[in-house]
Coordinates of C-alpha atoms in Angstrom, one line a residue:
Chain A
X52 CA -89.8 72.7 -122.8
X53 CA -92.3 69.9 -122.7
X54 CA -94.8 69.4 -125.5
X55 CA -97.3 66.6 -125.6
X56 CA -99.2 65.7 -128.7
X57 CA -102.5 63.7 -128.6
X58 CA -101.6 61.6 -125.5
X59 CA -103.7 58.5 -124.9
X60 CA -103.5 56.1 -122.0
X61 CA -105.7 53.4 -120.7
X62 CA -105.4 50.9 -117.9
X63 CA -106.5 47.3 -117.9
X64 CA -108.7 46.6 -114.9
X65 CA -108.9 43.1 -113.6
X66 CA -112.2 41.5 -114.1
X67 CA -113.3 44.1 -116.6
X68 CA -113.2 43.5 -120.3
X69 CA -113.0 47.1 -121.3
X70 CA -109.8 49.0 -120.3
X71 CA -110.3 52.3 -118.6
X72 CA -109.5 55.1 -121.0
X73 CA -107.8 57.7 -118.7
X74 CA -106.2 60.1 -121.2
X75 CA -108.2 60.8 -124.3
X76 CA -105.9 62.9 -126.4
X77 CA -104.0 65.5 -124.4
X78 CA -102.0 68.1 -126.3
X79 CA -100.2 70.7 -124.2
X80 CA -97.1 72.8 -124.3
X81 CA -95.3 73.8 -121.1
X82 CA -92.8 76.6 -121.7
X83 CA -89.5 77.2 -120.0
X84 CA -89.9 79.0 -116.7
X85 CA -93.6 78.5 -116.7
X86 CA -95.6 77.3 -113.6
X87 CA -98.5 75.2 -114.7
X88 CA -101.0 73.8 -112.2
X89 CA -103.4 71.0 -113.0
X90 CA -106.7 70.8 -111.1
X91 CA -109.8 68.7 -111.6
X92 CA -111.9 65.9 -110.1
X93 CA -110.4 62.5 -109.1
X94 CA -110.1 60.1 -112.0
X95 CA -109.9 63.0 -114.5
X96 CA -106.5 62.0 -115.6
X97 CA -104.3 64.7 -113.8
X98 CA -101.8 62.3 -112.2
X99 CA -101.7 60.0 -115.2
X100 CA -100.9 63.0 -117.5
X101 CA -98.2 64.2 -115.1
X102 CA -96.7 60.6 -114.8
X103 CA -96.6 60.4 -118.6
X104 CA -94.4 63.5 -118.8
X105 CA -91.4 61.5 -117.5
X106 CA -92.7 58.2 -118.9
X107 CA -93.5 56.6 -115.5
X108 CA -96.7 55.8 -117.4
X109 CA -96.1 54.9 -121.0
X110 CA -98.8 56.4 -123.2
X111 CA -100.1 54.0 -125.9
X112 CA -100.6 56.8 -128.4
X113 CA -99.2 60.2 -128.9
X114 CA -95.8 61.9 -128.4
X115 CA -93.9 63.7 -125.7
X116 CA -91.2 66.1 -126.7
X117 CA -88.9 67.1 -123.9
X118 CA -86.4 69.8 -124.8
X119 CA -87.0 69.0 -128.5
X120 CA -86.5 65.2 -128.2
X121 CA -89.3 62.8 -128.6
X122 CA -89.0 60.7 -125.5
X123 CA -91.7 58.3 -126.5
X124 CA -89.4 57.0 -129.3
X125 CA -88.1 53.5 -128.9
X126 CA -84.4 54.2 -129.1
X127 CA -84.4 57.0 -126.5
X128 CA -82.5 56.5 -123.3
X129 CA -85.3 57.6 -121.0
X130 CA -83.0 57.6 -117.9
X131 CA -80.9 60.5 -119.3
X132 CA -84.0 62.6 -119.8
X133 CA -85.5 61.7 -116.4
X134 CA -82.3 63.0 -114.8
X135 CA -83.4 66.4 -116.0
X136 CA -87.0 66.0 -114.7
X137 CA -87.5 66.0 -110.9
X138 CA -90.6 64.4 -109.5
X139 CA -92.2 64.7 -106.2
X140 CA -94.8 62.1 -105.2
X141 CA -97.9 62.2 -103.0
X142 CA -96.5 59.6 -100.7
X143 CA -93.0 61.1 -100.6
X144 CA -91.3 57.8 -101.5
X145 CA -88.1 58.7 -99.6
X146 CA -85.7 55.8 -99.3
X147 CA -86.2 54.4 -95.7
X148 CA -82.9 52.4 -95.7
X149 CA -80.7 55.4 -96.5
X150 CA -79.9 58.4 -94.3
X151 CA -81.2 61.8 -95.3
X152 CA -77.8 62.7 -96.8
X153 CA -77.7 59.4 -98.8
X154 CA -81.2 59.9 -100.0
X155 CA -80.0 63.1 -101.7
X156 CA -76.6 62.1 -102.9
X157 CA -77.4 58.6 -104.2
X158 CA -78.7 59.6 -107.6
X159 CA -76.2 62.4 -108.5
X160 CA -73.3 60.1 -107.6
X161 CA -74.7 56.9 -109.3
X162 CA -75.5 58.8 -112.5
X163 CA -72.0 60.3 -112.4
X164 CA -73.2 63.9 -112.4
X165 CA -71.2 64.6 -109.3
X166 CA -68.5 63.1 -107.1
X167 CA -69.5 62.0 -103.6
X168 CA -67.8 65.1 -102.1
X169 CA -69.6 67.5 -104.5
X170 CA -72.9 65.8 -103.8
X171 CA -72.4 66.0 -100.1
X172 CA -71.8 69.7 -100.3
X173 CA -74.9 70.2 -102.5
X174 CA -77.0 68.1 -100.1
X175 CA -76.0 70.3 -97.2
X176 CA -76.7 73.5 -99.1
X177 CA -80.1 72.3 -100.2
X178 CA -81.0 70.9 -96.8
X179 CA -80.1 74.2 -95.2
X180 CA -82.4 75.9 -97.7
X181 CA -85.4 73.9 -96.6
X182 CA -84.5 74.0 -92.9
X183 CA -83.5 70.3 -92.5
X184 CA -79.7 70.6 -92.2
X185 CA -79.8 69.2 -88.6
X186 CA -81.4 66.0 -90.0
X187 CA -78.4 65.2 -92.3
X188 CA -77.5 61.9 -90.7
X189 CA -81.0 60.9 -89.5
X190 CA -83.0 58.1 -91.2
X191 CA -86.3 59.2 -92.8
X192 CA -88.2 57.0 -90.3
X193 CA -87.6 59.8 -87.8
X194 CA -89.0 62.6 -89.9
X195 CA -92.5 64.0 -90.0
X196 CA -94.5 63.8 -93.2
X197 CA -93.8 67.5 -93.9
X198 CA -90.1 66.9 -93.4
X199 CA -90.2 63.8 -95.6
X200 CA -91.8 65.7 -98.4
X201 CA -89.2 68.5 -98.1
X202 CA -86.5 65.9 -98.2
X203 CA -88.1 64.4 -101.4
X204 CA -88.1 67.8 -103.0
X205 CA -84.4 68.3 -102.1
X206 CA -83.6 64.8 -103.4
X207 CA -85.1 65.8 -106.8
X208 CA -83.4 69.2 -106.8
X209 CA -80.0 67.5 -106.2
X210 CA -80.2 66.3 -109.8
X211 CA -80.4 69.9 -110.9
X212 CA -83.4 69.3 -113.1
X213 CA -84.7 71.6 -115.8
X214 CA -88.3 71.0 -114.7
X215 CA -90.1 69.8 -111.6
X216 CA -93.2 67.6 -111.6
X217 CA -95.3 67.6 -108.4
X218 CA -98.0 64.9 -108.0
X219 CA -100.3 66.1 -105.3
X220 CA -97.4 67.0 -103.0
X221 CA -99.5 67.9 -100.0
X222 CA -102.4 65.4 -100.3
X223 CA -101.0 62.9 -97.9
X224 CA -99.9 65.4 -95.2
X225 CA -101.5 66.3 -91.9
X226 CA -103.1 69.8 -92.3
X227 CA -100.5 71.5 -90.0
X228 CA -97.7 70.4 -92.3
X229 CA -99.1 71.5 -95.6
X230 CA -97.8 75.1 -95.2
X231 CA -94.2 74.2 -94.7
X232 CA -94.2 72.1 -97.9
X233 CA -96.1 74.7 -99.9
X234 CA -93.6 77.4 -98.8
X235 CA -90.7 75.3 -100.2
X236 CA -92.5 74.9 -103.5
X237 CA -93.3 78.6 -103.6
X238 CA -89.7 79.5 -103.1
X239 CA -88.8 77.1 -105.8
X240 CA -91.2 78.4 -108.5
X241 CA -90.3 82.0 -107.6
X242 CA -86.7 81.2 -108.3
X243 CA -87.8 80.4 -111.9
X244 CA -88.0 76.6 -111.8
X245 CA -90.3 75.3 -114.6
X246 CA -93.0 73.4 -112.7
X247 CA -96.0 71.3 -113.3
X248 CA -98.1 70.8 -110.2
X249 CA -101.1 68.5 -109.8
X250 CA -102.8 69.9 -106.7
X251 CA -106.0 70.3 -104.7
X252 CA -104.7 73.4 -102.9
X253 CA -106.8 76.0 -104.7
X254 CA -105.4 79.0 -102.9
X255 CA -101.8 77.9 -103.6
X256 CA -102.6 77.1 -107.2
X257 CA -104.1 80.6 -107.7
X258 CA -101.1 82.3 -106.1
X259 CA -98.2 80.5 -107.8
X260 CA -99.5 79.4 -111.2
X261 CA -98.9 81.2 -114.5
X262 CA -101.4 78.9 -116.1
X263 CA -104.1 76.5 -114.8
X264 CA -105.3 73.4 -116.6
X265 CA -108.6 71.9 -115.6
X266 CA -108.7 68.3 -116.5
X267 CA -111.8 66.2 -116.5
X268 CA -112.8 63.0 -118.4
X269 CA -109.3 62.5 -119.8
X270 CA -109.0 65.8 -121.6
X271 CA -108.0 69.4 -120.7
X272 CA -111.5 70.8 -120.4
X273 CA -110.4 74.4 -119.8
X274 CA -107.2 76.3 -119.4
X275 CA -106.1 79.9 -118.7
X276 CA -104.5 82.2 -116.2
X277 CA -105.6 81.6 -112.6
X278 CA -107.6 84.8 -112.9
X279 CA -109.5 83.4 -115.9
X280 CA -110.1 79.9 -114.6
X281 CA -111.1 80.8 -111.1
X282 CA -113.0 84.0 -111.7
X283 CA -114.5 83.5 -115.1
X284 CA -114.7 79.7 -115.8
X285 CA -116.3 79.2 -119.2
X286 CA -116.8 75.4 -119.1
X287 CA -119.9 74.3 -117.1
X288 CA -117.8 71.3 -115.7
X289 CA -115.2 73.8 -114.4
X290 CA -117.8 75.9 -112.9
X291 CA -119.4 72.9 -111.2
X292 CA -116.0 71.6 -109.9
X293 CA -115.0 75.0 -108.6
X294 CA -118.3 75.6 -106.9
X295 CA -117.7 72.4 -104.9
X296 CA -114.1 73.1 -103.9
X297 CA -114.3 76.8 -103.3
X298 CA -116.4 77.7 -100.4
Chain B
X215 CA -91.7 4.1 -66.0
X216 CA -88.5 3.8 -64.1
X217 CA -87.2 1.4 -66.7
X218 CA -88.0 3.9 -69.4
X219 CA -85.8 6.6 -67.9
X220 CA -83.1 4.1 -66.9
X221 CA -83.1 2.9 -70.5
X222 CA -82.7 6.4 -71.9
X223 CA -79.8 7.0 -69.6
X224 CA -78.2 3.7 -70.6
X225 CA -78.7 4.4 -74.3
X226 CA -77.2 7.9 -74.0
X227 CA -74.2 6.7 -72.1
X228 CA -73.5 4.1 -74.7
X229 CA -74.5 5.8 -78.0
X230 CA -74.3 9.5 -77.3
X231 CA -71.7 10.0 -80.0
X232 CA -74.1 8.4 -82.6
X233 CA -76.8 10.9 -81.7
X234 CA -75.0 14.0 -80.8
X235 CA -71.8 13.9 -82.8
X236 CA -72.6 12.0 -86.0
X237 CA -76.4 12.6 -86.0
X238 CA -76.5 16.3 -85.1
X239 CA -73.3 16.9 -87.2
X240 CA -74.8 15.4 -90.3
X241 CA -78.2 17.1 -89.8
X242 CA -76.6 20.5 -89.5
X243 CA -74.3 19.9 -92.4
X244 CA -77.1 18.8 -94.6
X245 CA -79.2 21.7 -93.5
X246 CA -76.4 24.2 -94.1
X247 CA -75.6 22.8 -97.6
X248 CA -79.3 22.8 -98.5
X249 CA -80.0 26.3 -97.4
X250 CA -76.8 27.7 -98.8
X251 CA -77.0 26.2 -102.3
X252 CA -80.8 26.3 -102.2
X253 CA -80.6 30.1 -101.7
X254 CA -78.1 30.5 -104.6
X255 CA -80.2 28.3 -106.9
X256 CA -83.3 30.1 -105.6
X257 CA -81.9 33.4 -106.7
X258 CA -81.7 32.1 -110.3
X259 CA -85.1 30.6 -110.2
X260 CA -86.5 33.9 -108.8
X261 CA -84.7 35.8 -111.6
X262 CA -86.2 33.5 -114.2
X263 CA -89.6 33.8 -112.6
X264 CA -89.5 37.6 -112.6
X265 CA -87.9 37.8 -116.0
X266 CA -89.6 39.7 -118.8
X267 CA -88.8 36.7 -121.1
X268 CA -92.2 34.9 -121.0
X269 CA -90.9 31.4 -121.7
X270 CA -88.3 31.6 -118.9
X271 CA -90.9 32.9 -116.5
X272 CA -93.4 30.2 -117.4
X273 CA -90.7 27.5 -117.1
X274 CA -89.7 28.7 -113.6
X275 CA -93.3 28.8 -112.6
X276 CA -94.0 25.3 -113.9
X277 CA -90.9 23.8 -112.3
X278 CA -91.8 25.4 -109.0
X279 CA -95.4 24.1 -109.2
X280 CA -94.1 20.6 -109.9
X281 CA -91.6 20.6 -107.0
X282 CA -94.1 22.1 -104.6
X283 CA -96.9 19.7 -105.8
X284 CA -94.9 16.5 -105.2
X285 CA -93.7 15.0 -102.0
X286 CA -90.1 15.8 -100.9
X287 CA -89.4 12.1 -100.3
X288 CA -90.2 11.4 -103.9
X289 CA -87.7 14.1 -104.9
X290 CA -85.1 12.6 -102.7
X291 CA -85.6 9.2 -104.4
X292 CA -85.3 10.9 -107.8
X293 CA -82.0 12.5 -106.7
X294 CA -80.8 9.2 -105.2
X295 CA -81.3 7.3 -108.5
X296 CA -80.7 10.1 -111.0
X297 CA -77.6 11.8 -109.7
X298 CA -75.3 8.7 -110.0
X299 CA -76.4 8.4 -113.6
X300 CA -75.4 11.9 -114.4
X301 CA -72.0 11.8 -112.8
X302 CA -68.8 10.1 -114.1
X303 CA -67.9 8.9 -110.5
X304 CA -69.9 7.0 -107.9
X305 CA -71.3 9.8 -105.6
X306 CA -72.1 9.2 -101.9
X307 CA -75.7 8.8 -100.8
X308 CA -75.2 12.0 -98.9
X309 CA -74.4 13.9 -102.1
X310 CA -77.4 12.4 -104.0
X311 CA -79.8 13.2 -101.2
X312 CA -78.4 16.8 -100.9
X313 CA -79.2 17.5 -104.5
X314 CA -82.9 16.6 -103.9
X315 CA -83.0 18.8 -100.8
X316 CA -81.3 21.7 -102.6
X317 CA -83.7 21.6 -105.6
X318 CA -86.7 21.4 -103.3
X319 CA -85.5 24.2 -101.0
X320 CA -84.5 26.4 -104.0
X321 CA -88.1 26.4 -105.2
X322 CA -89.5 27.5 -101.9
X323 CA -86.8 30.0 -101.3
X324 CA -87.3 31.5 -104.8
X325 CA -90.8 32.3 -103.7
X326 CA -89.5 33.9 -100.5
X327 CA -87.2 36.1 -102.6
X328 CA -90.0 37.0 -105.0
X329 CA -92.5 38.0 -102.4
X330 CA -89.8 39.8 -100.5
X331 CA -89.0 41.9 -103.5
X332 CA -92.6 42.5 -104.4
X333 CA -93.4 43.6 -100.9
X334 CA -91.2 46.7 -101.4
X335 CA -93.5 49.6 -102.1
X336 CA -93.8 50.3 -105.9
X337 CA -93.3 54.0 -105.1
X338 CA -89.7 53.2 -104.2
X339 CA -89.0 52.0 -107.7
X340 CA -90.9 54.9 -109.2
X341 CA -88.9 57.4 -107.1
X342 CA -85.6 55.8 -108.1
X343 CA -86.5 55.7 -111.8
X344 CA -87.8 59.3 -111.7
X345 CA -84.3 60.3 -110.6
X346 CA -82.9 58.7 -113.7
X347 CA -81.5 55.5 -112.2
X348 CA -81.7 52.5 -114.5
X349 CA -83.4 49.3 -113.7
X350 CA -80.3 47.6 -112.4
X351 CA -79.3 50.5 -110.1
X352 CA -82.9 50.7 -108.8
X353 CA -82.8 47.0 -108.0
X354 CA -79.4 46.8 -106.3
X355 CA -79.5 50.2 -104.5
X356 CA -83.1 50.7 -103.6
X357 CA -85.2 47.5 -103.9
X358 CA -82.9 44.7 -102.7
X359 CA -81.6 46.4 -99.6
X360 CA -85.2 46.8 -98.4
X361 CA -86.3 43.4 -99.6
X362 CA -83.5 41.8 -97.5
X363 CA -85.4 42.8 -94.4
X364 CA -88.4 40.8 -95.6
X365 CA -86.2 37.9 -96.9
X366 CA -83.7 37.2 -94.1
X367 CA -86.3 36.2 -91.4
X368 CA -88.2 34.0 -93.9
X369 CA -84.9 32.4 -94.9
X370 CA -84.3 31.7 -91.2
X371 CA -87.6 30.0 -91.0
X372 CA -86.6 27.9 -94.0
X373 CA -83.6 26.9 -92.1
X374 CA -85.8 25.6 -89.3
X375 CA -88.1 23.7 -91.7
X376 CA -85.2 22.1 -93.5
X377 CA -83.7 21.0 -90.2
X378 CA -86.8 18.9 -89.6
X379 CA -87.2 17.8 -93.2
X380 CA -83.7 16.3 -93.2
X381 CA -85.1 13.5 -91.1
X382 CA -86.5 12.2 -94.5
X383 CA -82.9 11.5 -95.5
X384 CA -82.8 8.6 -93.0
X385 CA -84.6 6.6 -95.7
X386 CA -81.2 6.6 -97.4
X387 CA -79.2 6.1 -94.2
X388 CA -77.0 9.2 -94.6
X389 CA -76.2 9.5 -91.0
X390 CA -78.3 12.4 -89.7
X391 CA -80.2 12.3 -86.4
X392 CA -83.1 10.1 -87.7
X393 CA -80.5 7.7 -89.1
X394 CA -79.0 7.5 -85.6
X395 CA -82.4 6.5 -84.3
X396 CA -82.6 3.7 -86.8
X397 CA -79.1 2.5 -85.9
X398 CA -79.5 2.6 -82.2
X399 CA -83.0 1.1 -82.2
X400 CA -81.7 -1.7 -84.4
X401 CA -79.1 -2.5 -81.7
X402 CA -81.2 -1.9 -78.6
X403 CA -84.8 -2.6 -79.7
X404 CA -85.9 0.3 -77.5
X405 CA -88.0 2.3 -80.0
X406 CA -89.8 4.7 -77.6
X407 CA -86.7 5.6 -75.7
X408 CA -84.7 6.3 -78.9
X409 CA -87.5 8.3 -80.3
X410 CA -87.7 10.4 -77.2
X411 CA -84.0 11.2 -77.4
X412 CA -84.3 12.1 -81.1
X413 CA -87.4 14.3 -80.4
X414 CA -85.5 16.2 -77.7
X415 CA -82.6 16.7 -80.0
X416 CA -84.8 18.1 -82.9
X417 CA -86.7 20.2 -80.5
X418 CA -83.6 21.7 -79.0
X419 CA -82.1 22.5 -82.4
X420 CA -85.2 24.2 -83.7
X421 CA -85.9 26.0 -80.4
X422 CA -82.4 27.6 -80.6
X423 CA -82.9 28.4 -84.3
X424 CA -86.3 30.0 -83.7
X425 CA -84.8 32.2 -80.9
X426 CA -82.1 33.3 -83.3
X427 CA -84.6 34.0 -86.1
X428 CA -86.7 36.0 -83.7
X429 CA -83.7 38.1 -82.6
X430 CA -82.9 38.7 -86.3
X431 CA -86.5 39.8 -87.0
X432 CA -86.4 42.3 -84.1
X433 CA -83.1 43.7 -85.4
X434 CA -84.5 44.1 -88.9
X435 CA -87.5 45.9 -87.6
X436 CA -85.6 48.4 -85.4
X437 CA -83.2 49.3 -88.2
X438 CA -86.0 51.0 -90.2

């Protein structure tokens, strides 16, 4: 479904002559229906890699094939492809000037995937699924962090994407709200949604993932089933990282 | 001191129309014209400044720096002498001076627009783009509606500033409040008394405007 070939990305840092090389050749293949988690230390390139997958970050070298199309090519209409890739952000990024319902229906209607009436129906159905139906006409300012993130997930799902990208979806939440968001994601991946999840929630990662990638220093340093990566890590850097986060 | 207040009363009874009708009328008219057309021109300068076309952006930046780096009075003089040369008919002083004000205000307002837009969290743009909206949809449906909340109060403050700055137009005798001062002082030779009247008029206008801006700011904040 998503295939990356030798992705490179660096960022210019103000006041520094040398750009920061964040991705140093990442090649990866995410298959349909697969749930792939990405773990690793901060600055290892996890989020940058995820944000490259829908071209929010444009890699300077390498290719990304989404459903067979090279979306790094110049003549590609990236908006059409992004409509099939949902993304959930660490800081929710819900639209504060729109009601909960409008947050969800805006994109399907603007991109002409649905009429307003169809989108409204879908919004209600999705909100009911995550337990937010009573917030339909509220503004996001009145929601808790956990509710905002559930809304953000629903907003992405309303586009009926083929794949969901999660960028540390629980990192900005108060501890007591992590569970409700993880439950929604769990339900989603169990329903067969192809997902790529950058996360620091090791227990969750172990439970839901088909495959775990350990990223460090801009490369995928180790990958395998959760069983392999967590119980029998081969790479010393993986071992060191896990010894620090699993206690 | 008794003379002073008696003089003010006398001046007011005789010349109140000059101050309150003609003066305030022209001041408000000049301010409205300046803010309205300044805002429209400001949008274009802001668009040029934020454009991906490098030359356009540099031109807008350079133009803005020149306008903000030179005195407004100088710009009014330029408008006063330049505008008649550019038009086939003989424009009024009021029109010539307005052009100077509009260009000056547009430069300041374009910065207000730009900072208002840039103050909207980048995550909002990213979320909109990740849903597959194009750049234009993201701007009109997500960024601008939020930027307006930053921009409108600042635009209100621009209104207050321009109200005071229009006093510079008295150099060209266009009829606003400061021109009234010149007229009445010329007839009565009572400078301090006339200045007091003018000060009270300006203060009252800006005081009312500041209240309105404050009310607008509170409204914007609660609607989040």
